[in-house]
Coordinates of C-alpha atoms and ligand atoms in Angstrom, one line a residue:
Chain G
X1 CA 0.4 16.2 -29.3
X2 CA 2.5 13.7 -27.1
X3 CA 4.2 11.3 -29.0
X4 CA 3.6 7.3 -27.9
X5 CA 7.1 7.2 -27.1
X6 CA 7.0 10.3 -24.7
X7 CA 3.7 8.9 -22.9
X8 CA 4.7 5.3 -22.7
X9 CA 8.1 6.2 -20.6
X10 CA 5.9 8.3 -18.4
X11 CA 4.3 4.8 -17.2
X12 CA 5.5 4.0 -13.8
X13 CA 6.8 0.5 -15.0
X14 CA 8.8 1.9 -17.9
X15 CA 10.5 4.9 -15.5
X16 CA 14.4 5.1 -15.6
X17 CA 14.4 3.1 -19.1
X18 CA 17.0 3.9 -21.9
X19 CA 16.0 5.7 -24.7
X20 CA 16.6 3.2 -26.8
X21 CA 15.4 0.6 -24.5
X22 CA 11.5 2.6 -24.7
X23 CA 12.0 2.6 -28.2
X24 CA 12.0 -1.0 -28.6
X25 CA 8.8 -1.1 -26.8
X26 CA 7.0 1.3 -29.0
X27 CA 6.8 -1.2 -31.4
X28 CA 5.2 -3.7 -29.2
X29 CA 2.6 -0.8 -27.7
X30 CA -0.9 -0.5 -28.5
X31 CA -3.2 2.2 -26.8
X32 CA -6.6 0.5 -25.7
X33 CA -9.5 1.9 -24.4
X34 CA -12.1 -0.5 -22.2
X35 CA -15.4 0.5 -21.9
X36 CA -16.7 0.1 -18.0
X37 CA -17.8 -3.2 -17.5
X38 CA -15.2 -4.8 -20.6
X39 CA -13.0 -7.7 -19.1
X40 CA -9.3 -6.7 -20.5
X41 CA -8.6 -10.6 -19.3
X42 CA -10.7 -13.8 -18.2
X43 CA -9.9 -16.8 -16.4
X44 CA -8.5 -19.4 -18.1
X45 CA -8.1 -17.6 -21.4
X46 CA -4.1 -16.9 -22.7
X47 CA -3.2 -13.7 -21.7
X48 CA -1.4 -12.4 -24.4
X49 CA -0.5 -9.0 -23.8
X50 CA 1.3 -7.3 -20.7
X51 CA -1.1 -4.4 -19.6
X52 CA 0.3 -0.7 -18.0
X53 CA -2.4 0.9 -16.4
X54 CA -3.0 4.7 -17.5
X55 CA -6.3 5.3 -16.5
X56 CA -9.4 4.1 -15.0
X57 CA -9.8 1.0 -12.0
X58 CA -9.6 -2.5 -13.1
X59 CA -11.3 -5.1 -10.7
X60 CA -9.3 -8.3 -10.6
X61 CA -12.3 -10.9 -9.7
X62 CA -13.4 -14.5 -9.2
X63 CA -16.9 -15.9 -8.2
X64 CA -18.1 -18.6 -6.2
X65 CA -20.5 -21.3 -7.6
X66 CA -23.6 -19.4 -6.0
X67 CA -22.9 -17.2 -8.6
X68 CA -21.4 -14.3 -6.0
X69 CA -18.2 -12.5 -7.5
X70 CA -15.1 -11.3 -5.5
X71 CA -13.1 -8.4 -5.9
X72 CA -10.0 -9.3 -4.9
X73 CA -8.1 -6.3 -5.2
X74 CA -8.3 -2.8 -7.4
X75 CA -5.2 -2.1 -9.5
X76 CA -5.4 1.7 -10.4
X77 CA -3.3 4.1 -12.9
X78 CA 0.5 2.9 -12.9
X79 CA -0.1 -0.8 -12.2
X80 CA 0.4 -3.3 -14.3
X81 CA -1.6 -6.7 -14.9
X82 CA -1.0 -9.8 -17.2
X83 CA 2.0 -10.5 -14.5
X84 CA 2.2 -14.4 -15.2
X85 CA 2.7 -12.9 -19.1
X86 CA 6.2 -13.6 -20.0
X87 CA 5.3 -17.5 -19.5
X88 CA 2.9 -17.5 -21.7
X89 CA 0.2 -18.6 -19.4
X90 CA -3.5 -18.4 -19.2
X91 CA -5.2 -16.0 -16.8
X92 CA -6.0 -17.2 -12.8
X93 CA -8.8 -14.0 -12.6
X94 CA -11.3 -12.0 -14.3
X95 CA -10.0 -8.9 -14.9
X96 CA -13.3 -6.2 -15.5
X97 CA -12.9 -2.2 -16.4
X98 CA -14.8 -0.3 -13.6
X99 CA -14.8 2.8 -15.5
X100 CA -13.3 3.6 -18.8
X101 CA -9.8 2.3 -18.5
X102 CA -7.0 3.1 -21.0
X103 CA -4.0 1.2 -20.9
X104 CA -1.4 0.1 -23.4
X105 CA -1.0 -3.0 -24.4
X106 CA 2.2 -4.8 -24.7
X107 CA 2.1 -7.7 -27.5
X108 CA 4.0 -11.1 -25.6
X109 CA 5.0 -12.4 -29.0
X110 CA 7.0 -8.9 -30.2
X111 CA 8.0 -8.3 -26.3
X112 CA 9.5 -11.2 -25.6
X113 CA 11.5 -11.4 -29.4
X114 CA 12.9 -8.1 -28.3
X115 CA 13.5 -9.4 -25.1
X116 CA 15.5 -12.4 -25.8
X117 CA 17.8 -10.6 -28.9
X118 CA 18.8 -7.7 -26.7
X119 CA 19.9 -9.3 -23.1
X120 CA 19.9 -6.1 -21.1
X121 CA 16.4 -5.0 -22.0
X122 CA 15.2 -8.3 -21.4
X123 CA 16.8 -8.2 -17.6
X124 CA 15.6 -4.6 -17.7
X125 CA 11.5 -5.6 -18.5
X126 CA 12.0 -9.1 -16.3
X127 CA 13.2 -7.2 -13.5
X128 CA 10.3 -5.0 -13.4
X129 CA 8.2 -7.7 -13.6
X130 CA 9.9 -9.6 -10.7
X131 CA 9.7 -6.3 -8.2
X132 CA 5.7 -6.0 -8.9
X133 CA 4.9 -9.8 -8.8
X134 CA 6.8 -9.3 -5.1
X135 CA 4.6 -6.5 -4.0
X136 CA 1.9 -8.2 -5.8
X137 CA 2.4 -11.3 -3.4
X138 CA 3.4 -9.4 -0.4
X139 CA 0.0 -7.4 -0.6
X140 CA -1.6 -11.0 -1.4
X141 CA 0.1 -12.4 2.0
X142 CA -1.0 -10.0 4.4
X143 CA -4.6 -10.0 2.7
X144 CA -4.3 -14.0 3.1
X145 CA -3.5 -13.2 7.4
X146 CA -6.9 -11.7 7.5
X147 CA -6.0 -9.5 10.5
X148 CA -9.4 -7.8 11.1
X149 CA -10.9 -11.1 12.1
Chain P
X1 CA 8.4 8.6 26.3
X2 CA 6.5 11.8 26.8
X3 CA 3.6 12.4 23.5
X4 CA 3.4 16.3 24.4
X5 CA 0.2 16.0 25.5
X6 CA -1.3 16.3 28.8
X7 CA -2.1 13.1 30.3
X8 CA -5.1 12.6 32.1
X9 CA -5.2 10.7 35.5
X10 CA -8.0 8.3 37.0
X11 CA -9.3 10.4 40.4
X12 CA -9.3 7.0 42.1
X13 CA -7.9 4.4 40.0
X14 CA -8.6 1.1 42.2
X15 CA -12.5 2.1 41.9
X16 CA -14.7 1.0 39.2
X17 CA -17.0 4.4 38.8
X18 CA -20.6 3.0 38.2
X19 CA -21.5 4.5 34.9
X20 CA -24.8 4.6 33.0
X21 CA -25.0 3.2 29.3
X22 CA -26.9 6.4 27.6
X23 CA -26.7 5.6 24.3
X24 CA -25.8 2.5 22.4
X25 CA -25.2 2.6 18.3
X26 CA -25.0 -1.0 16.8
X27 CA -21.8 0.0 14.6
X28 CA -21.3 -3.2 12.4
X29 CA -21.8 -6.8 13.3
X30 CA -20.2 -8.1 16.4
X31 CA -19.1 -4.1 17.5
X32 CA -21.1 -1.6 19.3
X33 CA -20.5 1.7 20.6
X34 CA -21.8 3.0 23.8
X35 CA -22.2 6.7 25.1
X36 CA -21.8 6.4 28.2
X37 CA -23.0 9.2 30.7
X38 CA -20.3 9.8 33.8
X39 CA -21.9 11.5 37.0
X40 CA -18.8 13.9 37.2
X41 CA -17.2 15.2 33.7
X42 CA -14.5 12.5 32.3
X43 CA -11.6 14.5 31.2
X44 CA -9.4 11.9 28.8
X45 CA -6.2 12.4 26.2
X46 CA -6.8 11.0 22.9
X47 CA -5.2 7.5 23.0
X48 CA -6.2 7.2 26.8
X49 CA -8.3 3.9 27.5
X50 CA -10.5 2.8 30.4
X51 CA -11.1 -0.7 32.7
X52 CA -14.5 -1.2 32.2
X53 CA -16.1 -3.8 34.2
X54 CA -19.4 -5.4 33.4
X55 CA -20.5 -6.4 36.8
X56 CA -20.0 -10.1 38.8
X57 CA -18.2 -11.1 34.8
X58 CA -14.8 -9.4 34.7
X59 CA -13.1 -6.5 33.6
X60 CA -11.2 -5.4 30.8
X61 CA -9.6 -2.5 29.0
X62 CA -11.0 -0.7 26.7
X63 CA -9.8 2.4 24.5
X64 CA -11.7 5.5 24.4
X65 CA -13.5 6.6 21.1
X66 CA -15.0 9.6 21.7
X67 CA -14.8 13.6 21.6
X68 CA -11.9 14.7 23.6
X69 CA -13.2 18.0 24.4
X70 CA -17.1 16.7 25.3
X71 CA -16.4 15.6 28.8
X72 CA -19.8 14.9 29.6
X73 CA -20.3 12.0 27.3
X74 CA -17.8 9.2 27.0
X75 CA -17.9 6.9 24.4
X76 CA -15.9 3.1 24.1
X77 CA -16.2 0.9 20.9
X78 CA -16.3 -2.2 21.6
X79 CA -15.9 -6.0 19.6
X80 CA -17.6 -9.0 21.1
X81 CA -15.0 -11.7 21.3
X82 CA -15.2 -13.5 24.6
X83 CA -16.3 -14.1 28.1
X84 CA -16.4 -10.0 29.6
X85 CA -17.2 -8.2 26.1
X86 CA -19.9 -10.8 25.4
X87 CA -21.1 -9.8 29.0
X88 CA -20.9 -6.0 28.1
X89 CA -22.7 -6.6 24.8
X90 CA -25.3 -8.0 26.1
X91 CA -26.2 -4.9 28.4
X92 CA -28.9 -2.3 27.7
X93 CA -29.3 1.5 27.4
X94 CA -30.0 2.6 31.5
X95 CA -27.7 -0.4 32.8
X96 CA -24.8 0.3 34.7
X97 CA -20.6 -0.5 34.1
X98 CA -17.9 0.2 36.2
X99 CA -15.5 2.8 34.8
X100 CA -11.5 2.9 36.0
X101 CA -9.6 5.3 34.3
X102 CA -8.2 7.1 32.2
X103 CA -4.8 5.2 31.8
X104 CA -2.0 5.4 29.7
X105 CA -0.5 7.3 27.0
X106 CA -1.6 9.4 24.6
X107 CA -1.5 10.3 21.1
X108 CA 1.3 13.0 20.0
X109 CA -0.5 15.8 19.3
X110 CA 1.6 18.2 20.8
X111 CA 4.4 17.0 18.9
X112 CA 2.4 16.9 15.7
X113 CA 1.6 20.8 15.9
X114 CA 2.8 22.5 12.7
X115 CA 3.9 19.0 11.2
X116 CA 1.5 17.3 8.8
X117 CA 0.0 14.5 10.3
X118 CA -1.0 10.7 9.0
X119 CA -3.5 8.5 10.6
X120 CA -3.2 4.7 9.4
X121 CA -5.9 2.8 10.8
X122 CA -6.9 -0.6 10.6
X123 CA -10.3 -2.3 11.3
X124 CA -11.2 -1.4 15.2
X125 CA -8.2 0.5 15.1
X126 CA -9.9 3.2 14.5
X127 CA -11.7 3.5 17.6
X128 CA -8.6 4.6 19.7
X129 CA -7.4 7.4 16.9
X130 CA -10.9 8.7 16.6
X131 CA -10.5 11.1 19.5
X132 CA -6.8 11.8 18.2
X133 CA -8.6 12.8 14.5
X134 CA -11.3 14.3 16.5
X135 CA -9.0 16.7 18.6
X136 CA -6.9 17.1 15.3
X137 CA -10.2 18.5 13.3
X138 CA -11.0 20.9 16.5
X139 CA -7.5 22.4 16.2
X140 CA -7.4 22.3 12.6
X141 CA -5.2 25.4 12.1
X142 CA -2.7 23.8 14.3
X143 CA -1.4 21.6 11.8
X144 CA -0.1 20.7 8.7
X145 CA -1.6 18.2 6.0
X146 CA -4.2 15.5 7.7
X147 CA -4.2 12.3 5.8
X148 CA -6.3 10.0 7.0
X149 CA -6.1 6.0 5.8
X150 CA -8.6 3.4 6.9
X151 CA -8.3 -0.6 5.6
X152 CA -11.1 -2.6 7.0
X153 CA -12.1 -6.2 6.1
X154 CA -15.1 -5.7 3.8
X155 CA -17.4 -3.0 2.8
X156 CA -19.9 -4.5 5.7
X157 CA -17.0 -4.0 8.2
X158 CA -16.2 -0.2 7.8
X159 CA -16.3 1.1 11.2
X160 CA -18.0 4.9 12.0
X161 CA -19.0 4.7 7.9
X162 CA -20.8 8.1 7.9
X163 CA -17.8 10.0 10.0
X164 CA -15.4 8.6 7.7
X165 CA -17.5 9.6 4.7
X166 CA -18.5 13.0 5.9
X167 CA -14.2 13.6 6.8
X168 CA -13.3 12.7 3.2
X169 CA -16.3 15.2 2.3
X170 CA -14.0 17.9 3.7
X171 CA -11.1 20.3 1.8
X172 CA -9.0 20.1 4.3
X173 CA -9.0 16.4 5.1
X174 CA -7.5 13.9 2.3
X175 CA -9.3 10.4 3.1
X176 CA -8.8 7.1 1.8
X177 CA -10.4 3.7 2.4
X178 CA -9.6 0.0 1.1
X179 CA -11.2 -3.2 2.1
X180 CA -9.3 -6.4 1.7
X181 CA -12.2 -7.8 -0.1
X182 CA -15.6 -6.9 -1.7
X183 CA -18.6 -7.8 -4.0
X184 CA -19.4 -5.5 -6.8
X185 CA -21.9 -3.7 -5.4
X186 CA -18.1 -1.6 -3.5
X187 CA -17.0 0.8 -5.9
X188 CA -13.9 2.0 -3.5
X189 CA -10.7 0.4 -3.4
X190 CA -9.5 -3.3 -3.0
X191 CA -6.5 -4.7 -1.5
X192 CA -4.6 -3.9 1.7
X193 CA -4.0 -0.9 3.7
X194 CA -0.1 -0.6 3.1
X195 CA -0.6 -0.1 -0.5
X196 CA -2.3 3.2 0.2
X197 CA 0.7 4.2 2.4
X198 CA 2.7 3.1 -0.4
X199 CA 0.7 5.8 -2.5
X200 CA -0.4 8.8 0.0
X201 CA 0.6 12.2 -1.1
X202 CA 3.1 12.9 2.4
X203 CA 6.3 14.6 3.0
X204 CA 8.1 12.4 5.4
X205 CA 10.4 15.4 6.2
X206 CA 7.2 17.2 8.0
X207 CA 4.7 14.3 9.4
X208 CA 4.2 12.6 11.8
X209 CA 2.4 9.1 11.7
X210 CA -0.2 7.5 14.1
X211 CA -0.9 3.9 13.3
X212 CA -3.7 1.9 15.7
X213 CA -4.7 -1.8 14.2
X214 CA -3.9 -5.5 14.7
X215 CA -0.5 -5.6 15.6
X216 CA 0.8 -7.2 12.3
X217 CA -0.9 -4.7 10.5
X218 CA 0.9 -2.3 12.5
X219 CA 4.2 -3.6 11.5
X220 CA 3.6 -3.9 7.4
X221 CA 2.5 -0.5 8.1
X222 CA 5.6 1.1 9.9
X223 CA 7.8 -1.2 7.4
X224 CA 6.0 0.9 4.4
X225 CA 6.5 4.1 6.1
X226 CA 10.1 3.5 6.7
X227 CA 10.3 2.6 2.9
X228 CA 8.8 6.0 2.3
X229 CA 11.6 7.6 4.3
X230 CA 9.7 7.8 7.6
X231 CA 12.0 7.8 10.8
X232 CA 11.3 5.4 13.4
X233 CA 11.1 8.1 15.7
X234 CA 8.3 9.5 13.2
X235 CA 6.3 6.8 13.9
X236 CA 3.7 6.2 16.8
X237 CA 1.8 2.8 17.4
X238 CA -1.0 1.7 20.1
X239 CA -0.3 -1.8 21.3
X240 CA -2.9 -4.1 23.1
X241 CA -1.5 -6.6 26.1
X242 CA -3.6 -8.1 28.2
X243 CA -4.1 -6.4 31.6
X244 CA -5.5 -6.5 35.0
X245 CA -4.5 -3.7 37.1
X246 CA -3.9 -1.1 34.7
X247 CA -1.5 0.6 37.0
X248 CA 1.6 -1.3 36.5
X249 CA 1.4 -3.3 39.1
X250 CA 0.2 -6.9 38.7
X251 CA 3.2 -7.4 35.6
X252 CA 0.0 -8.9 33.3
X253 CA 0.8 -6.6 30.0
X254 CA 4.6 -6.4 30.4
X255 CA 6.2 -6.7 27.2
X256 CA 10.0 -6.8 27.7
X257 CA 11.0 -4.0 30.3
X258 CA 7.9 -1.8 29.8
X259 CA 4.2 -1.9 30.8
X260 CA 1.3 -1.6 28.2
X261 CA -1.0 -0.4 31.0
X262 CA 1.3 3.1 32.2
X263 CA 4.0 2.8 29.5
X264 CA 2.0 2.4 26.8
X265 CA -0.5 1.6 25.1
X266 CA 0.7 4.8 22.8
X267 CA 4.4 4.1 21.8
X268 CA 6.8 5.6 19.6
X269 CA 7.6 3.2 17.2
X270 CA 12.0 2.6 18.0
X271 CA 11.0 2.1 21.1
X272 CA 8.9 -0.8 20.5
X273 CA 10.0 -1.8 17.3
X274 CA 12.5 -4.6 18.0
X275 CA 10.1 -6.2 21.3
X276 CA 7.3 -6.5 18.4
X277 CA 9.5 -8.1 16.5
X278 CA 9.9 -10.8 19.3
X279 CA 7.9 -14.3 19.3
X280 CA 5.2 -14.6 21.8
X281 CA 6.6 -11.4 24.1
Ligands
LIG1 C1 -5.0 -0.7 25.8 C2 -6.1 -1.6 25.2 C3 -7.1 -1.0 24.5 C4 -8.1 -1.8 23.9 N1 -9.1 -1.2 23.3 C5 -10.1 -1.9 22.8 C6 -11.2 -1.3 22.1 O1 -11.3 -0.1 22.0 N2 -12.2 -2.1 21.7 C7 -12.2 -3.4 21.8 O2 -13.1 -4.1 21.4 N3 -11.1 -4.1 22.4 C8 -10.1 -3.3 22.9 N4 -9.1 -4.0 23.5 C9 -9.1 -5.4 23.5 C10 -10.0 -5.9 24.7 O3 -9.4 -5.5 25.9 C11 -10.1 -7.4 24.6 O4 -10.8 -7.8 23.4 C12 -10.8 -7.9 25.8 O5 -10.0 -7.8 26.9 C13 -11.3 -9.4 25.6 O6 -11.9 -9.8 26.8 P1 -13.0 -11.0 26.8 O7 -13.2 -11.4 28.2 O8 -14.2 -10.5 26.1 O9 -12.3 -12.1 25.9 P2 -11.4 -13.3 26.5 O10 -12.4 -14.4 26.9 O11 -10.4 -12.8 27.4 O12 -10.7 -13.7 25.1 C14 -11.5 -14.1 24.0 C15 -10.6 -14.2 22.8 O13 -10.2 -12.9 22.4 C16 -8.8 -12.8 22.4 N5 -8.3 -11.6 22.9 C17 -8.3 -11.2 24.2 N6 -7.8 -10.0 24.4 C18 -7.4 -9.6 23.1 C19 -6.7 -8.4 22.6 N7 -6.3 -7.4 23.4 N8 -6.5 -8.4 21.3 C20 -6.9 -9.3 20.5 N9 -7.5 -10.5 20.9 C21 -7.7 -10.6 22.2 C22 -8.3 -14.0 23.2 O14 -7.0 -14.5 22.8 C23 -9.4 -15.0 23.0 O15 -9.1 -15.7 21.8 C24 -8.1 -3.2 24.1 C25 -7.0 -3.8 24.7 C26 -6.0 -3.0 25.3 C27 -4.9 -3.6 26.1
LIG2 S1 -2.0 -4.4 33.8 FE1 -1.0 -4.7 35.7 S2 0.9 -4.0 35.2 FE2 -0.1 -3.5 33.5

């Protein structure tokens, strides 16, 4: 049986890590398993743990006060979500399992230790996090232009 | 540019052909598509469009959606947005158009042959690669991988929704669809077209590309291609300019030295790249 170690580095987020460097995460890593329907975050709670996708769709969401809900985008196998994470801060979206989603869980508190002792694993895991919040907002910018009007 | 593909021309192409609406097929809100019967068999390349004119309003140009090899039906897709489509729209099944065309140029497919091939289309977009797709699927054996990608606005916006469901239904056909936004009652994915060109399964070594959508969509599209190792040359776009003549003479859809109406609308993308790049040209 794969080891965590061996699966985690196999997460599109984690690719070209040190050895080492995934080793430090291990510690942090949980494997979770979301039923379909289970929120992994909700609006305006903390989000405490950074999230890598393995399986399953998540459905980012909000609702409207007549009580419609929004999808506002899908994130899928290799994404990651809890981007605002390293603030701490609390979460702008519901964040619902479509179908059974497993994903490991990255502890803030643990991560961001790690982060701050070891300099170049921190600029390693922030860097990561900076390229996917700028696709995140590019994608979020041309949904915002609304070019099929 | 030549596509490699046989360019049709109109028989008369000052002379609106009056044209019988046959069939009309309320797509999605705000869009229909006609089948429209021609007295004499209307021979078209995919990526062709016509002038259609609805009478004593206006005329305007129009791409055309159907089966390249059926010459005895022609179909246009159509959105309502102002004074002549709102005129067309309101027209019934036995009424009469004028139809001027074909004009312009096509699709690649002769180029495409052997190469795998994407289409990248965006909302009504899809209307003027459907006969492209269409012609592809006749000559199946002719080409590589077909990747198909479709980004509409919502679920309620997905144009030709069966087609496009019975095309991913194939083997040989890989399909995608996203919607910008949905309720929950939309179990397909959410968020915008380029992140599925971020993720198709193509070799850029072997394809070929054919993106038709709003212009900017157009150009997040190419960019994403070119990030995925795409040439420009690779690349082929269908650009919309408004038009009167439609035979490059009047100088309505220039944009910078060529003409949208005779150049275009099909262009490879490096030779359009840096004009769409250009403020209000
Ligand atoms: C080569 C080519 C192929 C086309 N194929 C199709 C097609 O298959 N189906 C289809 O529905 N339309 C297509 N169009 C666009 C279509 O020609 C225009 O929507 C139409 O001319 C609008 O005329 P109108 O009198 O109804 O609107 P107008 O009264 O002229 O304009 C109403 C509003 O629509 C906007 N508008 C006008 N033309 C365009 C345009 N080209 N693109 C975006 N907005 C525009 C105007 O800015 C204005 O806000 C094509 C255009 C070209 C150049
Ligand atoms: S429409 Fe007259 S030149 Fe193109």
């Amino acid at each position: 049986m794969e080891d965590l170690e061996s699966i985690l580095k196999q997460h599109p987020f984690l690719e070209d890590l040190q050895p080492e460097q995934v080793k430090l995460i291990v510690g942090c890593a949980k494997n979770l398993r979301f039923k379909p329907g289970e929120f992994l975050a909700r609006e305006g709670q903390k989000e405490a743990c950074l999230s890598l996708i393995r399986r399953g769709t998540v459905a980012i969401e909000t609702h409207a006060p007549n009580g419609e809900t929004m999808c506002i985008e899908t994130l899928m196998p290799g994404d990651v979500l809890g981007l605002s994470w390293i603030t701490p801060a609390t979460a702008h979206f519901d964040c619902r399992a479509r179908e059974t989603v497993i994903a490991f869980s990255l502890d803030h508190g643990c991560l961001v230790g790690k982060m701050k002792e070891d300099p170049a694993f921190g600029y390693a895991i922030t860097s990561r996090l900076l390229d996917n919040t700028y696709q995140r907002l590019s994608r979020l910018r041309l949904q915002k232009l609304d070019v099929y009007r | 540019m030549s596509t490699g593909e046989a360019t049709r021309r109109a028989p008369n192409a000052y002379m609106p052909i009056p044209t019988r609406i046959g069939r009309m097929v309320g797509d999605i809100e705000d869009v229909f598509t006609w089948a429209l019967e021609p007295s004499e068999p209307f021979e078209f390349a995919p990526g062709q469009f016509n002038m259609l004119y609805a009478h004593g309003v206006g005329e305007v140009p129009i791409s055309i959606s159907g089966d390249p090899t059926d010459p005895t039906v022609l179909h246009h897709t159509v959105r309502v947005v102002g004074k002549v489509t709102r005129a067309l729209g309101a027209l019934n099944v036995g009424d009469e158009i004028g139809v001027r065309g074909p004009f312009g140029s096509t699709w690649p497919l002769g180029q495409a042959i052997g190469q795998d091939v994407l289409f990248v289309a965006g909302g009504l977009g899809l209307a003027p690669l459907r006969p492209a797709i269409l012609a592809v699927l006749a000559r199946r054996g002719e080409f590589g991988q077909v990747s198909i990608i479709y980004g509409a606005r919502s679920p309620e916006d997905i144009l030709f929704r069966r087609e496009l469901e019975a095309w991913r239904g194939r083997f040989d056909v890989d399909l995608e669809a996203i919607v910008d936004r949905s309720g929950t009652d939309w179990y397909g994915r959410v968020g915008v077209v380029t992140r599925l060109v971020a993720e198709a399964d193509v070799d850029p070594e072997t394809s070929v590309a054919m993106v038709c959508g709003p212009e900017i969509m157009m150009r997040f599209t190419a960019r994403e291609l070119e990030q995925r190792g795409f040439e420009q040359d690779q690349i082929w776009v269908s650009l919309e300019r408004s038009m009167k003549c439609a035979v490059g003479l009047c100088g309505h859809c220039q944009l910078g030295g060529t003409f949208v109406c005779k150049d275009g609308p099909v262009y490879r993308y490096d030779e359009v790249a840096a004009k769409m790049l250009v403020r209000g040209l």
